[in-house]
XYZ file of C-alpha atoms in Angstrom:
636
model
C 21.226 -47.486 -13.988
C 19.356 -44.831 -15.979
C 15.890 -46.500 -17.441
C 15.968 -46.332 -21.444
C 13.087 -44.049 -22.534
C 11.577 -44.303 -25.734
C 7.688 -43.079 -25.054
C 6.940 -40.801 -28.438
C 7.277 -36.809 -27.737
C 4.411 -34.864 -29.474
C 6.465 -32.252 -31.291
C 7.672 -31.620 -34.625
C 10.786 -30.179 -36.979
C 8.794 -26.995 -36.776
C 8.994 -26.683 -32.992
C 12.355 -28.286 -32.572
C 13.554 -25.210 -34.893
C 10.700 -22.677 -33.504
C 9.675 -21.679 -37.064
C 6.059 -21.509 -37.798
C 5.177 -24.324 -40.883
C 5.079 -21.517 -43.340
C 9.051 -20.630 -43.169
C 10.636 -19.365 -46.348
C 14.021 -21.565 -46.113
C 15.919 -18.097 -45.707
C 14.400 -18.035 -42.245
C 14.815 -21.715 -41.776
C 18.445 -21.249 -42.475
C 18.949 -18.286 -40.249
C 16.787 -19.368 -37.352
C 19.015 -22.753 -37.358
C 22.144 -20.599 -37.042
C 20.820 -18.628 -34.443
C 19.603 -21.483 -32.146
C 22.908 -23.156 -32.969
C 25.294 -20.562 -30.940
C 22.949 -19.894 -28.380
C 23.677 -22.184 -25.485
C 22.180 -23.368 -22.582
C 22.578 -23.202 -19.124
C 26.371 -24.265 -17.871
C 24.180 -26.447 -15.551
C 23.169 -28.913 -18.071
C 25.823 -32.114 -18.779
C 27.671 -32.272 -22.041
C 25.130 -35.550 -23.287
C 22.421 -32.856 -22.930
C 23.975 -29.947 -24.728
C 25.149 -32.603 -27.674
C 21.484 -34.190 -28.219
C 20.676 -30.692 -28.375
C 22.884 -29.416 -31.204
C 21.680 -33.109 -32.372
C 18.059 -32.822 -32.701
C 18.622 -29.157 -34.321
C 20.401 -30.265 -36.921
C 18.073 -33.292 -37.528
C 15.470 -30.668 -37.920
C 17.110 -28.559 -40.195
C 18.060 -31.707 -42.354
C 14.746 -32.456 -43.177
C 13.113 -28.398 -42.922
C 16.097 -27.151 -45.478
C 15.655 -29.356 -48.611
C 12.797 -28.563 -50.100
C 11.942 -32.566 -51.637
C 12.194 -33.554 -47.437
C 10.122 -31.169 -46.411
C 7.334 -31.579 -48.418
C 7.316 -34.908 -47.785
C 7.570 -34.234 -44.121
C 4.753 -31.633 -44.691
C 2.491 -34.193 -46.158
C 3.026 -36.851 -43.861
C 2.043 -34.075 -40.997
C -1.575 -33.440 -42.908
C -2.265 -37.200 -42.230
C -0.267 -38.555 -39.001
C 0.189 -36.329 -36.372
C 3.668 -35.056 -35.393
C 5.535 -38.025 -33.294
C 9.557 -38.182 -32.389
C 10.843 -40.904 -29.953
C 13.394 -39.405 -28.133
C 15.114 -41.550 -25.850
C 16.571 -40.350 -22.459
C 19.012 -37.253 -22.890
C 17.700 -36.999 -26.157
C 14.164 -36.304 -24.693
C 15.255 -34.137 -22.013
C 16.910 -32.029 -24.893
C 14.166 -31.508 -27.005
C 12.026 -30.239 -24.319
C 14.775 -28.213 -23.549
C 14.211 -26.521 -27.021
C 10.875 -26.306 -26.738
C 11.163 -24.299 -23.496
C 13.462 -21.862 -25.213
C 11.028 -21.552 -28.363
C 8.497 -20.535 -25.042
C 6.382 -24.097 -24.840
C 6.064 -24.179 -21.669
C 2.460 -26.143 -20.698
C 4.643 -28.854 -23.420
C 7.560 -29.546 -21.192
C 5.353 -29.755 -18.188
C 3.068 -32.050 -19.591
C 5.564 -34.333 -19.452
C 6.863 -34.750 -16.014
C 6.857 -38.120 -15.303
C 8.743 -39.002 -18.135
C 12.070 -37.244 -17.218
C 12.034 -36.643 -14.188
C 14.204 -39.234 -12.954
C 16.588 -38.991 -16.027
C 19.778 -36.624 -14.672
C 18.928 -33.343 -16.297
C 15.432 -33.500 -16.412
C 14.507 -32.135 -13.177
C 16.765 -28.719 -14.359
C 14.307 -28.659 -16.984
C 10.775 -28.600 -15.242
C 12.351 -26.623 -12.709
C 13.285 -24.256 -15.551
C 9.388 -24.515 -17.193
C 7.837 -23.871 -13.640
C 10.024 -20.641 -13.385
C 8.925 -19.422 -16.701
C 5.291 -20.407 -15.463
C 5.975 -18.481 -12.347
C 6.985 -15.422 -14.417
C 4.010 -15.700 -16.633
C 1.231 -15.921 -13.689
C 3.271 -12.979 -12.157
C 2.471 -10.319 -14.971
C -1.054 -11.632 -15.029
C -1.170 -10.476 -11.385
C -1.413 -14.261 -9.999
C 0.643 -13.859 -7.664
C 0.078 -16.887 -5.165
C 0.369 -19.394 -8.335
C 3.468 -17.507 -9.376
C 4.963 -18.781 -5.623
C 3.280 -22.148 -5.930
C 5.353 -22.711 -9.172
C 8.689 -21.086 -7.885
C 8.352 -23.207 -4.493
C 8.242 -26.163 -7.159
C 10.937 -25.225 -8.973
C 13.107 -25.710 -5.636
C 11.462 -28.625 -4.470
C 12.875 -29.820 -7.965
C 16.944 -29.053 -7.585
C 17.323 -30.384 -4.232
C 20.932 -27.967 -4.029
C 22.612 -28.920 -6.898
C 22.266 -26.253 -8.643
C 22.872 -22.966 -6.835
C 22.973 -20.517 -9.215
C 19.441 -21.376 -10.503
C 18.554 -21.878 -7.021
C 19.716 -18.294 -5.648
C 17.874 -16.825 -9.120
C 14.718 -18.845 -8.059
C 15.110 -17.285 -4.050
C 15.297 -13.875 -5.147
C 12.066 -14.367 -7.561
C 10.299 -15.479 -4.547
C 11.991 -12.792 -2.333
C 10.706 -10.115 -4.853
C 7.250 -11.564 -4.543
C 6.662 -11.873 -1.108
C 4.819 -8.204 -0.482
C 2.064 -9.188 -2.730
C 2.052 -12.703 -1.831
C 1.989 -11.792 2.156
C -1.412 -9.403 1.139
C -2.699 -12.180 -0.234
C -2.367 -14.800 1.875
C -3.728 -12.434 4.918
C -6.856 -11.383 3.076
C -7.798 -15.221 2.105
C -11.023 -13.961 0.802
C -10.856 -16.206 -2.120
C -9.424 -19.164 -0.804
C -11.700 -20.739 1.949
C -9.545 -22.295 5.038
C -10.504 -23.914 8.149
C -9.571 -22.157 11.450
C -6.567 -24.810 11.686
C -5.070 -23.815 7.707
C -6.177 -19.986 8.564
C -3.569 -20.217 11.685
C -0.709 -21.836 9.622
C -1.399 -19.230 6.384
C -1.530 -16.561 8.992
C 1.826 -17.374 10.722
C 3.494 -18.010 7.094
C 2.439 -14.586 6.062
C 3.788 -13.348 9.599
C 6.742 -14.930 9.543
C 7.643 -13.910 5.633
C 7.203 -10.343 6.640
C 9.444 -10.267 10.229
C 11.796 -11.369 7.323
C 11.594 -8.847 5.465
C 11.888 -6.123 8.215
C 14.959 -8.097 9.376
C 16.487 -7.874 5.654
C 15.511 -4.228 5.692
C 17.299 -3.547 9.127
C 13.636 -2.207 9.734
C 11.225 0.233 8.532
C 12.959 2.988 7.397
C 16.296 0.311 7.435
C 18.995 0.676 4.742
C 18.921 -3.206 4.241
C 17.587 -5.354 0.880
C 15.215 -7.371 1.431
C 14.676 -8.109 -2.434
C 11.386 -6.544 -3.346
C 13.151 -3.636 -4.749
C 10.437 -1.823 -3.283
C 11.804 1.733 -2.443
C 11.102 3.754 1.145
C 7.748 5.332 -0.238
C 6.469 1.702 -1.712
C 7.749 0.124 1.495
C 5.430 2.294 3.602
C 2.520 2.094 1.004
C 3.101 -1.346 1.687
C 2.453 -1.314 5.418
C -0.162 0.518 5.343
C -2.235 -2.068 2.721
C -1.170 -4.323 5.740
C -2.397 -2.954 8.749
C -6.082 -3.531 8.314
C -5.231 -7.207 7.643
C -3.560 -7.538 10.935
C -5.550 -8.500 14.393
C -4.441 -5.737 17.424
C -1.662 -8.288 19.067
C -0.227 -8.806 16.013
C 0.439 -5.242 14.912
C 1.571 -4.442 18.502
C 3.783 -7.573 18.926
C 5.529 -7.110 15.491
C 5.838 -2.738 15.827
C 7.048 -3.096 19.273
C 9.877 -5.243 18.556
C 10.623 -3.413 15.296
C 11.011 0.138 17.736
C 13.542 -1.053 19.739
C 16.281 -0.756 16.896
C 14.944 2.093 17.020
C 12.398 3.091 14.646
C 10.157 6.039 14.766
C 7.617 4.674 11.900
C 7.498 1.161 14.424
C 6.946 3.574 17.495
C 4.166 5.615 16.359
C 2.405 2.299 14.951
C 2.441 0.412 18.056
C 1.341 3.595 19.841
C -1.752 3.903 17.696
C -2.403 -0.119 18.474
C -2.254 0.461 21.596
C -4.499 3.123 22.253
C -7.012 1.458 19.689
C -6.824 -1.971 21.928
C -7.206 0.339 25.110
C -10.198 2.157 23.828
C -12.046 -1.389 22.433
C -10.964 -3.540 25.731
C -11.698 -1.001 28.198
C -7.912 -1.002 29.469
C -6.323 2.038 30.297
C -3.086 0.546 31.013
C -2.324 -0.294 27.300
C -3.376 3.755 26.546
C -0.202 4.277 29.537
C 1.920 2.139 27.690
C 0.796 3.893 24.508
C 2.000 7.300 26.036
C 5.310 6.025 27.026
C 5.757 5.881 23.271
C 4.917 8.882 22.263
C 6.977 10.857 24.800
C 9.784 9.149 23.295
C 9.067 10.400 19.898
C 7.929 13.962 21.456
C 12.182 14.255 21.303
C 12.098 13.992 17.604
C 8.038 14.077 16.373
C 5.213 16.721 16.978
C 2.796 14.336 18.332
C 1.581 16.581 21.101
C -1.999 15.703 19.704
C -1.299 11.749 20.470
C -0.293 12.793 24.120
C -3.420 15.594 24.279
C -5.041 12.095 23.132
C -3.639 9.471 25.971
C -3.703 12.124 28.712
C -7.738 12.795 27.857
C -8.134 8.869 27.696
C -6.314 8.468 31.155
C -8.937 11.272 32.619
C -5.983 13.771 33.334
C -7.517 17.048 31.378
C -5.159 19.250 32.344
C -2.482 17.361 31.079
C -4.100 16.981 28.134
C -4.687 20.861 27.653
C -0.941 21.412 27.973
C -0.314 19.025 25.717
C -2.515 21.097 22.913
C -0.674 23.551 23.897
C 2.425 22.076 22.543
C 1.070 21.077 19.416
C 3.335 23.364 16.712
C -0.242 22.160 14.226
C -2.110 25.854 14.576
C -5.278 24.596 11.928
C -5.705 21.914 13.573
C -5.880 23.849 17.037
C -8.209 25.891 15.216
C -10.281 23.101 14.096
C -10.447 21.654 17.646
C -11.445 25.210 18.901
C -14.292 25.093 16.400
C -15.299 21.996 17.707
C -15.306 23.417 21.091
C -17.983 26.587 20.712
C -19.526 27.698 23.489
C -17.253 26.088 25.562
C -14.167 27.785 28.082
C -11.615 25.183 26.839
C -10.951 22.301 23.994
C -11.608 19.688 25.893
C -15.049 19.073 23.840
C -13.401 19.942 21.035
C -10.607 17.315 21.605
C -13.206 14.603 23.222
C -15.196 14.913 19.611
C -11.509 14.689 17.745
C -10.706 11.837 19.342
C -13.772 9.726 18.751
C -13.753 10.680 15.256
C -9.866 9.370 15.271
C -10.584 6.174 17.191
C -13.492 4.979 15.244
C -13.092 6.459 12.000
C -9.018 5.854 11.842
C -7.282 3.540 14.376
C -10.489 0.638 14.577
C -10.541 0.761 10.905
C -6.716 -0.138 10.184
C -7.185 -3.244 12.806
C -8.965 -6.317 11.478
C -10.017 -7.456 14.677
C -11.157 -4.293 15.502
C -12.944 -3.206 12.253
C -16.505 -3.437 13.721
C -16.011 -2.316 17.053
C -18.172 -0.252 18.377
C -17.121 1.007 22.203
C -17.519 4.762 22.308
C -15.470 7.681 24.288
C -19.095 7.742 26.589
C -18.996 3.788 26.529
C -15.478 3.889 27.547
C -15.672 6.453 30.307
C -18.787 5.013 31.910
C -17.477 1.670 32.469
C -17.288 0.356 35.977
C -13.385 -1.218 34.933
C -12.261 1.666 33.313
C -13.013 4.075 36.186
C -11.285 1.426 38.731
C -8.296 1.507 36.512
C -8.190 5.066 36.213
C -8.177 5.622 39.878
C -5.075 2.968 40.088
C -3.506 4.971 38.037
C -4.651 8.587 39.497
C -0.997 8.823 40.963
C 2.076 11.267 40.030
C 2.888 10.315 36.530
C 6.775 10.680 34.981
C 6.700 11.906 31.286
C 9.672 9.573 31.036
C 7.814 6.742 31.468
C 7.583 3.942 28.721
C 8.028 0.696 27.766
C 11.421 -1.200 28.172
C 11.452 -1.701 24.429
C 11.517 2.308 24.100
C 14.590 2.894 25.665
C 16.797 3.697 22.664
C 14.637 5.423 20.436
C 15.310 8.936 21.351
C 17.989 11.270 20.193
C 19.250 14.428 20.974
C 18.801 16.129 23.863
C 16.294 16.117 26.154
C 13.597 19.017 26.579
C 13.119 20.486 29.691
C 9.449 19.005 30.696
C 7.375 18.849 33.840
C 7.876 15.205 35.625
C 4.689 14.681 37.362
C 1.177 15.846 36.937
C -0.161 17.142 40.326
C -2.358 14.826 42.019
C -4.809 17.505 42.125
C -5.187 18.776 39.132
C -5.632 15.639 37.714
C -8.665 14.647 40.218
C -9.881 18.131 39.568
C -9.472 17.579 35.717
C -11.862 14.418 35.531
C -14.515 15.880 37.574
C -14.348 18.556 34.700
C -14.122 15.669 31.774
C -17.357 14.251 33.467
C -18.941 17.245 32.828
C -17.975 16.623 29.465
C -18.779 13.053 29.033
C -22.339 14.142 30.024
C -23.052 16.249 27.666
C -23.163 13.275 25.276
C -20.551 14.331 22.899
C -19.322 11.237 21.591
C -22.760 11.460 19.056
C -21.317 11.821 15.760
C -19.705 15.465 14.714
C -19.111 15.259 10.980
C -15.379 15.695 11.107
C -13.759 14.692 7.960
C -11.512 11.101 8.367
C -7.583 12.113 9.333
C -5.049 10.035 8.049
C -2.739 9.819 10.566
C -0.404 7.803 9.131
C 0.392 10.743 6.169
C 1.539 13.257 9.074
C 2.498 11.332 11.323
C 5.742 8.884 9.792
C 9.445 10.370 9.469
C 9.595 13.683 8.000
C 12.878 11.985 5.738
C 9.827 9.548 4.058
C 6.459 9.997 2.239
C 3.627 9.589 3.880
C 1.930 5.700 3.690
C -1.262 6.270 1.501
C -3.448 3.687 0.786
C -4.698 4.964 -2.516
C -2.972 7.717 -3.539
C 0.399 8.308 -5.470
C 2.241 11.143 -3.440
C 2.950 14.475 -4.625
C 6.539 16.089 -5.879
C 8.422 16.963 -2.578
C 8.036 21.041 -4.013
C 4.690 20.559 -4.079
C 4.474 19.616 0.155
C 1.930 22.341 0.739
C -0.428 20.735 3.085
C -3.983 19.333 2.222
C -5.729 17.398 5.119
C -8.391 19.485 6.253
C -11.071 21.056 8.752
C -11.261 19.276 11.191
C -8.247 16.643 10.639
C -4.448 17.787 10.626
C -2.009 20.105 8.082
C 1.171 19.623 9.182
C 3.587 21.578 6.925
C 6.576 19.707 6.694
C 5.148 16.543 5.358
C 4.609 15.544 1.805
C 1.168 15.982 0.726
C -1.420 14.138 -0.796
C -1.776 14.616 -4.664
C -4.887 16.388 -6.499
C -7.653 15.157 -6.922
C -9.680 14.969 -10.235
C -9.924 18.275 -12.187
C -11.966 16.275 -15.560
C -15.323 15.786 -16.242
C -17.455 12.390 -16.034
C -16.441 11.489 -19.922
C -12.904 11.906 -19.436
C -12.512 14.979 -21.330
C -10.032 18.403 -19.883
C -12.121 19.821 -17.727
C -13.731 22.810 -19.098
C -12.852 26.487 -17.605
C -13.989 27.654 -13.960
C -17.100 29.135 -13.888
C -17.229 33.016 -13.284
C -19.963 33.487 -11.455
C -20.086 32.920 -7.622
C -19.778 29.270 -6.585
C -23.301 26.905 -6.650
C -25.874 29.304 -5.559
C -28.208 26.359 -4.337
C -30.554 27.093 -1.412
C -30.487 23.670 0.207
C -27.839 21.055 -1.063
C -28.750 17.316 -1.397
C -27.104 14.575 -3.102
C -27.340 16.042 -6.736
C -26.215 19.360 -6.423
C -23.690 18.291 -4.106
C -22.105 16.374 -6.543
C -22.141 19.618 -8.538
C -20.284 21.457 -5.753
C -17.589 19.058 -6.194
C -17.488 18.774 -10.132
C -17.265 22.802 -9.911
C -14.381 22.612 -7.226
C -12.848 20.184 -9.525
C -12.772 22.772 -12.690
C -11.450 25.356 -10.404
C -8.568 23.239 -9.483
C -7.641 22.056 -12.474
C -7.028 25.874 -13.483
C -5.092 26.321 -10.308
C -3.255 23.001 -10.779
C -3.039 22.745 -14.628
C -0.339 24.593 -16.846
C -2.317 28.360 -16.823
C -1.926 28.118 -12.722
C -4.904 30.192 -12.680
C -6.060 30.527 -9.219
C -8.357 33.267 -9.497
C -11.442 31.333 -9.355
C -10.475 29.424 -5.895
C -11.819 32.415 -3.595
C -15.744 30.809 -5.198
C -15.668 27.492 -4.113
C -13.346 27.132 -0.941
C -13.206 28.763 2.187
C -10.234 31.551 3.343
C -8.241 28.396 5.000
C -8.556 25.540 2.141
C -7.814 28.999 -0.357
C -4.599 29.713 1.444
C -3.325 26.247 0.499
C -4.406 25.463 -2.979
C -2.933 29.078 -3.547
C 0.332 27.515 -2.083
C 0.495 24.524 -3.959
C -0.523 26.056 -7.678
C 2.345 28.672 -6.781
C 4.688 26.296 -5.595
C 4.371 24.506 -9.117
C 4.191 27.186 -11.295
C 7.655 27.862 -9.820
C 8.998 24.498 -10.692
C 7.400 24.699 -14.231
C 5.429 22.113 -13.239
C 1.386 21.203 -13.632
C -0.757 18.064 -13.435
C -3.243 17.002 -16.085
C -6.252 14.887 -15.121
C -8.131 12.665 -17.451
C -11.709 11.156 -14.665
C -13.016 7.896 -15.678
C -15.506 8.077 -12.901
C -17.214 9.806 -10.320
C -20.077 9.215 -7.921
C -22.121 10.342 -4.556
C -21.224 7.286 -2.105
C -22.685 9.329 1.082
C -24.386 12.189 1.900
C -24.645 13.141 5.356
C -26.176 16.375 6.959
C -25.342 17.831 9.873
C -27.020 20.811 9.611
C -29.270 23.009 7.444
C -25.778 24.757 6.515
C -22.909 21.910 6.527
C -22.829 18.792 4.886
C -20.725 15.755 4.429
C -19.931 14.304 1.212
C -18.109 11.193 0.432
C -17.341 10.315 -3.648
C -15.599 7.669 -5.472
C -13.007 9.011 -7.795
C -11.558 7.173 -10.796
C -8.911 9.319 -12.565
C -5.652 9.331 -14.186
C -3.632 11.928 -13.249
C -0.113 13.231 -15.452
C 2.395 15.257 -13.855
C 4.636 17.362 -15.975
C 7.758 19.449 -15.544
C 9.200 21.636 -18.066
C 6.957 20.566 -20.488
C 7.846 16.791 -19.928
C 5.872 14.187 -19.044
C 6.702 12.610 -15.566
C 5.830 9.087 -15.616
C 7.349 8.169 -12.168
C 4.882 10.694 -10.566
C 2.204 10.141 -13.279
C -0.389 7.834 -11.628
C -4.090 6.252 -12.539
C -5.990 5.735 -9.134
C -9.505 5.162 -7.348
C -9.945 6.703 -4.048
C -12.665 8.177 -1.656
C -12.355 11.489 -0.628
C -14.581 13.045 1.846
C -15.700 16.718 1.244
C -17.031 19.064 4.135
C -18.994 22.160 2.268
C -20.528 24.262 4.206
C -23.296 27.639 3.353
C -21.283 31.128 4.551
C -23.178 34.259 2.878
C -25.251 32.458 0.543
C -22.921 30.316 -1.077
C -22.137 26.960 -0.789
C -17.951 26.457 -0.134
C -15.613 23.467 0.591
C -14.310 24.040 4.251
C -12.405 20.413 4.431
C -10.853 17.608 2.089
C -10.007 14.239 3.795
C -7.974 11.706 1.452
C-alpha cells in the first residue's frame, strides 16, 4: 500500500504557475492557458496528469482575483510559502516545477517521492535536465554521473525515456572517455586507475564497433563526423600506454582499416625503438607493406628497413617514396655524404622522439636514442636472428585482408649480402654520432599519413577547405600533395587588430637573430600572409620572408583561393617566443604559441563551419641566405 504523504512542499502559486510575483493578471491568465494544454509525458499515470491540471487551477484561483491574491501576497511577506501536497499530488507539483526549469527543487526532495509510483519518472527527469545543464558548462563527467542516475532510477519501465537517456550518454562518451583517461583532476589509487582505465577502454572498442571502425559507415551516436572522429583519436593517443594502442589498432585493421594499420605500425616501431626489440619494428613492416598497395609510406619502410640494419633496403625504399621535398630535405640532411642514409638516420630520430614517443603515454619520457638503440648488446643479437632472406609479403595474421587491388611487382627477398654489407655501412654511420639533435622541424605524421578520402587528425588545428589542399608541412618534415592541409596561421597583430600591410623593404635585415627579433621574423611573415591569404591575394611580398620552396606553396594556396573567391581573416589574441634554439650562426629554431581566431569566407560570405578560434604551437625554421633572414620550414 502506497504511504500517505503529507510533509509541506516549499513552493508557491507563483511557481506552480511559473509567473514571477509581479504578473499583470493578463499574463497570469495567459500563462495558465498555456500550461493547461501542454501535457506531460505519456509515461506519467492519469492520477498524476489530473493533480496536475489540479494544482494549476488551484493556483490560478487564488493568482486571478485580485482580493485573493493580495491576501495571498501578504501572507507570503510574513510566512514563508508552504503547500502540503500529499502523494500524487506532490509528485505533480514537482512535476511543474521541473517544467517552469526548478530543477535543484525537485531534487531536493528525493526521499520524499521516491517510492510513490511516478516519482522516480520525475527525478529521473530532473537528473536529465541536470545532465544537460553540466553538459553546456563543459562538465562533462557530472553530466554522465547524473544520466547514469537517471537509469539507475527507471529500472525498464520506461523505454522511451530510457533509449532518450542511452543516446545522451552515447553522445557523450568521446569527451567523457578523454576525461576519464587523463584523471588529472580526480586522484585514484592504482586499483580505481585500472577499473577507470578499462571503462574508458571498453566505452571506446564500443564505439569503433558502432562505427564498423575508423573510417566505418556505422553510428555510434556522437554525431561526430569522419574529420571530428579522427580529431578525436588523435586527442587519444597520447593518453594511451604502447599495448593498448597496439592491442586496440591491431584488431581494428583486420576489418580492414588503413587509419588502424598505419596506427599500430607507428606503435610498433615506437615500442621497438624504446624496448630494444627489433621484432616488433618486423611486425611493424609487415604493416606497412600491406598499405604500400594502397598508401605512399615508402618513408615508414625506408624507416623499419634502417631500424632492422638492412640499408640497402632502406635506400630502395627512398627511392620509392613519390614525396620529392621531403627526399630533398633528407638529401640536405645528408651533405657531404654519398647516400641518405645520414640524412634518413637524423629523420628518423627526429620522428621517433619528437612524434611517435610523444603520442604514447607510457612512452612520453623515453629517452633510448637511434645510437642507444644500435649499440645495444640485445638489439645486435636480434638483428643477426633476423639477418636472413626477408619476404616483402610478410606481416601479421591480422593483416591479411587489408589490401586491395592488385599486387605490384616487388623484389621478395633482400640478398643476404647486401644486407650484411649494408650494416657494416650503417655502423659507419652510427659512429659518427648522428643521433645528436639536428633541428628538424616536428612532422605530423598522422596529417599525411591517414586515408586520402579523410582529413588529416590535427590536434589543434581546424582543417583547411579541400580547394585549398596545397601542402604546408615543411623542411625537413613531409608535403604530400594529395592530402588536406593544415590551415593558416595568424596574419594579426598582438592587439587583435587586421594586420597592417607587408612591409616593402627586404625581409628583417638583422645581423644575428635572438629571441626578440625572431619573434619579429614571424610577426613580419605573418603580415605577408595575411596579404597572400586575405581578400587582395597579394602575394608579392612572399619572395621577402620565405625561401624558393615554402614560396612555391603559399603562392599555391593564395591562388588556389582567389579562384574559389575565397580568403581567411585573422583576428590574434596572442603570441609568444616559447623556444629558441640555435643551430648555427645562420639557422635557427623557433617555437611560438599562437592564439587566434581565424574566419573563412567565400563569395563574400562568412563560413562558420570552417571559421575556427584556436591555440597551437607552430615551430618555425628561418634560416640567413644573402643577408636576409627567411622562413625555410613550418611544422604545425
Amino acid at each position: 500500500m502506497t504511504p500517505t504523504l503529507g510533509v509541506p512542499l516549499t513552493l508557491n502559486y507563483y511557481q506552480l504557475l511559473n509567473v514571477p510575483a509581479t504578473a499583470s493578471p493578463e499574463q497570469i491568465e495567459q500563462t495558465y492557458q498555456d500550461r493547461g494544454q501542454q501535457q506531460p509525458r505519456p509515461e506519467f499515470s492519469a492520477e498524476v496528469r489530473q493533480a496536475r491540471q489540479e494544482l494549476l487551477d488551484q493556483a490560478y484561483g487564488v493568482l486571478h482575483n485580485p482580493e485573493e491574491r493580495t491576501a495571498y501576497d501578504q501572507t507570503l511577506l510574513t510566512t514563508p510559502p508552504r503547500l502540503t501536497l500529499l502523494n500524487q499530488q506532490r509528485v505533480a507539483g514537482l512535476l511543474l516545477l521541473l517544467e517552469a526549469g526548478q530543477v535543484a527543487i525537485v531534487l531536493e526532495d528525493t526521499p520524499q517521492i521516491n517510492s510513490l509510483s511516478d516519482g522516480p519518472l520525475v527525478l529521473a527527469l530532473a537528473h536529465r535536465d541536470l545532465a544537460a545543464e553540466l553538459s553546456q558548462g563543459n562538465q562533462i563527467a557530472a553530466a554522465v554521473h547524473e544520466i547514469q542516475k537517471a537509469q539507475t532510477l527507471l529500472h525498464s519501465r520506461y523505454p522511451t525515456l530510457e533509449r532518450e537517456l542511452a543516446d545522451r550518454l552515447r553522445a557523450l562518451r568521446p569527451r567523457w572517455i578523454l576525461i576519464l583517461l587523463d584523471g588529472k583532476d580526480t586522484p585514484r589509487t592504482p586499483a580505481e586507475e585500472k577499473t577507470v582505465r578499462h571503462l574508458a577502454l571498453q566505452q571506446f572498442t564500443h564505439i569503433l564497433q558502432e562505427r564498423e571502425g575508423i573510417e566505418g559507415a556505422g553510428q555510434d551516436g556522437s554525431r561526430l563526423s569522419l574529420d571530428q572522429f579522427f580529431q578525436f583519436i588523435q586527442e587519444l593517443l597520447p593518453l594511451l600506454d604502447a599495448q593498448e594502442q597496439q592491442e586496440i589498432f591491431a584488431n581494428e585493421a583486420t576489418r580492414p582499416s588503413v587509419a588502424a594499420s598505419y596506427l599500430v605500425s607507428q606503435v610498433m616501431i615506437a615500442q621497438g625503438v624504446a624496448k630494444l626489440q627489433p621484432e616488433l619494428i618486423r611486425q611493424a613492416r609487415g604493416y606497412l607493406i600491406r598499405l604500400a598497395q594502397r598508401r605512399d609510406v615508402a618513408l615508414e619502410l625506408a624507416v623499419c628497413a634502417l631500424l632492422l640494419g638492412q640499408v640497402e633496403g632502406a635506400e630502395q625504399a627512398l627511392k620509392r617514396s613519390n614525396d620529392r621535398d621531403l627526399l630533398a630535405s633528407i638529401k640536405s640532411l645528408s651533405a657531404g655524404s654519398e647516400d641518405l642514409l645520414p640524412g634518413l638516420f637524423r629523420y628518423t630520430q627526429e620522428w621517433i622522439t619528437e612524434q611517435l614517443f610523444s603520442q604514447t603515454r607510457d612512452l612520453k619520457t623515453c629517452s633510448v636514442t637511434l645510437h642507444d638503440y644500435f649499440a645495444n648488446p640485445v638489439v645486435q643479437q636480434s638483428l643477426e636472428q633476423l639477418d636472413q632472406p626477408v619476404r616483402l609479403t610478410e606481416s601479421p595474421p591480422s593483416e591479411n585482408t587489408v589490401s586491395t587491388g592488385a599486387t605490384k611487382p616487388t623484389p621478395t627477398t633482400a640478398p643476404r649480402s647486401e644486407t650484411r654489407r649494408g650494416r657494416r655501412k650503417f655502423s659507419l654511420v652510427a659512429g659518427l654520432g648522428l643521433a645528436a639533435t639536428v633541428g628538424a622541424a616536428l612532422i605530423w605524421f598522422m596529417s599525411s599519413r591517414i586515408p586520402q578520402t579523410t582529413t588529416a587528425i590535427t590536434p589543434t588545428l581546424e582543417s583547411v577547405a579541400p580547394d585549398e589542399a596545397a601542402p604546408v608541412t615543411v623542411t625537413p618534415g613531409r608535403t604530400n600533395a594529395p592530402e588536406p592541409s593544415l590551415p593558416p596561421s595568424s596574419g594579426m597583430t598582438a592587439n587583435g587588430a587586421t594586420t597592417p600591410a607587408a612591409p616593402t623593404k627586404p625581409a628583417v635585415p638583422i645581423t644575428t637573430l635572438d629571441r626578440t627579433s625572431a619573434e619579429q621574423v614571424i610577426r613580419t611573415w605573418q603580415a605577408v600572409k595575411q596579404q597572400a591569404l586575405g581578400e587582395d591575394h597579394d602575394i608579392k611580398a612572399l619572395a621577402r620572408i620565405l625561401d624558393s620552396t615554402q614560396r612555391t606553396i603559399w603562392q599555391d594556396r593564395a591562388q588556389i583561393l582567389a579562384k574559389t573567391q575565397s580568403h581567411w581573416r585573422y583576428t590574434l589574441q596572442d603570441l609568444s617566443v616559447r623556444k629558441f634554439q640555435s643551430l648555427s650562426p645562420e639557422r635557427v629554431l623557433v617555437t611560438v604559441q599562437i592564439q587566434e581566431k581565424a574566419q573563412f569566407y567565400q563569395k563574400g560570405q562568412l563560413k562558420q563551419s570552417r571559421s575556427y578560434e584556436k591555440t597551437y604551437t607552430p615551430t618555425y625554421q628561418i634560416e640567413r641566405k644573402n643577408g636576409t633572414w627567411l622562413i625555410t620550414g613550418i611544422a604545425l
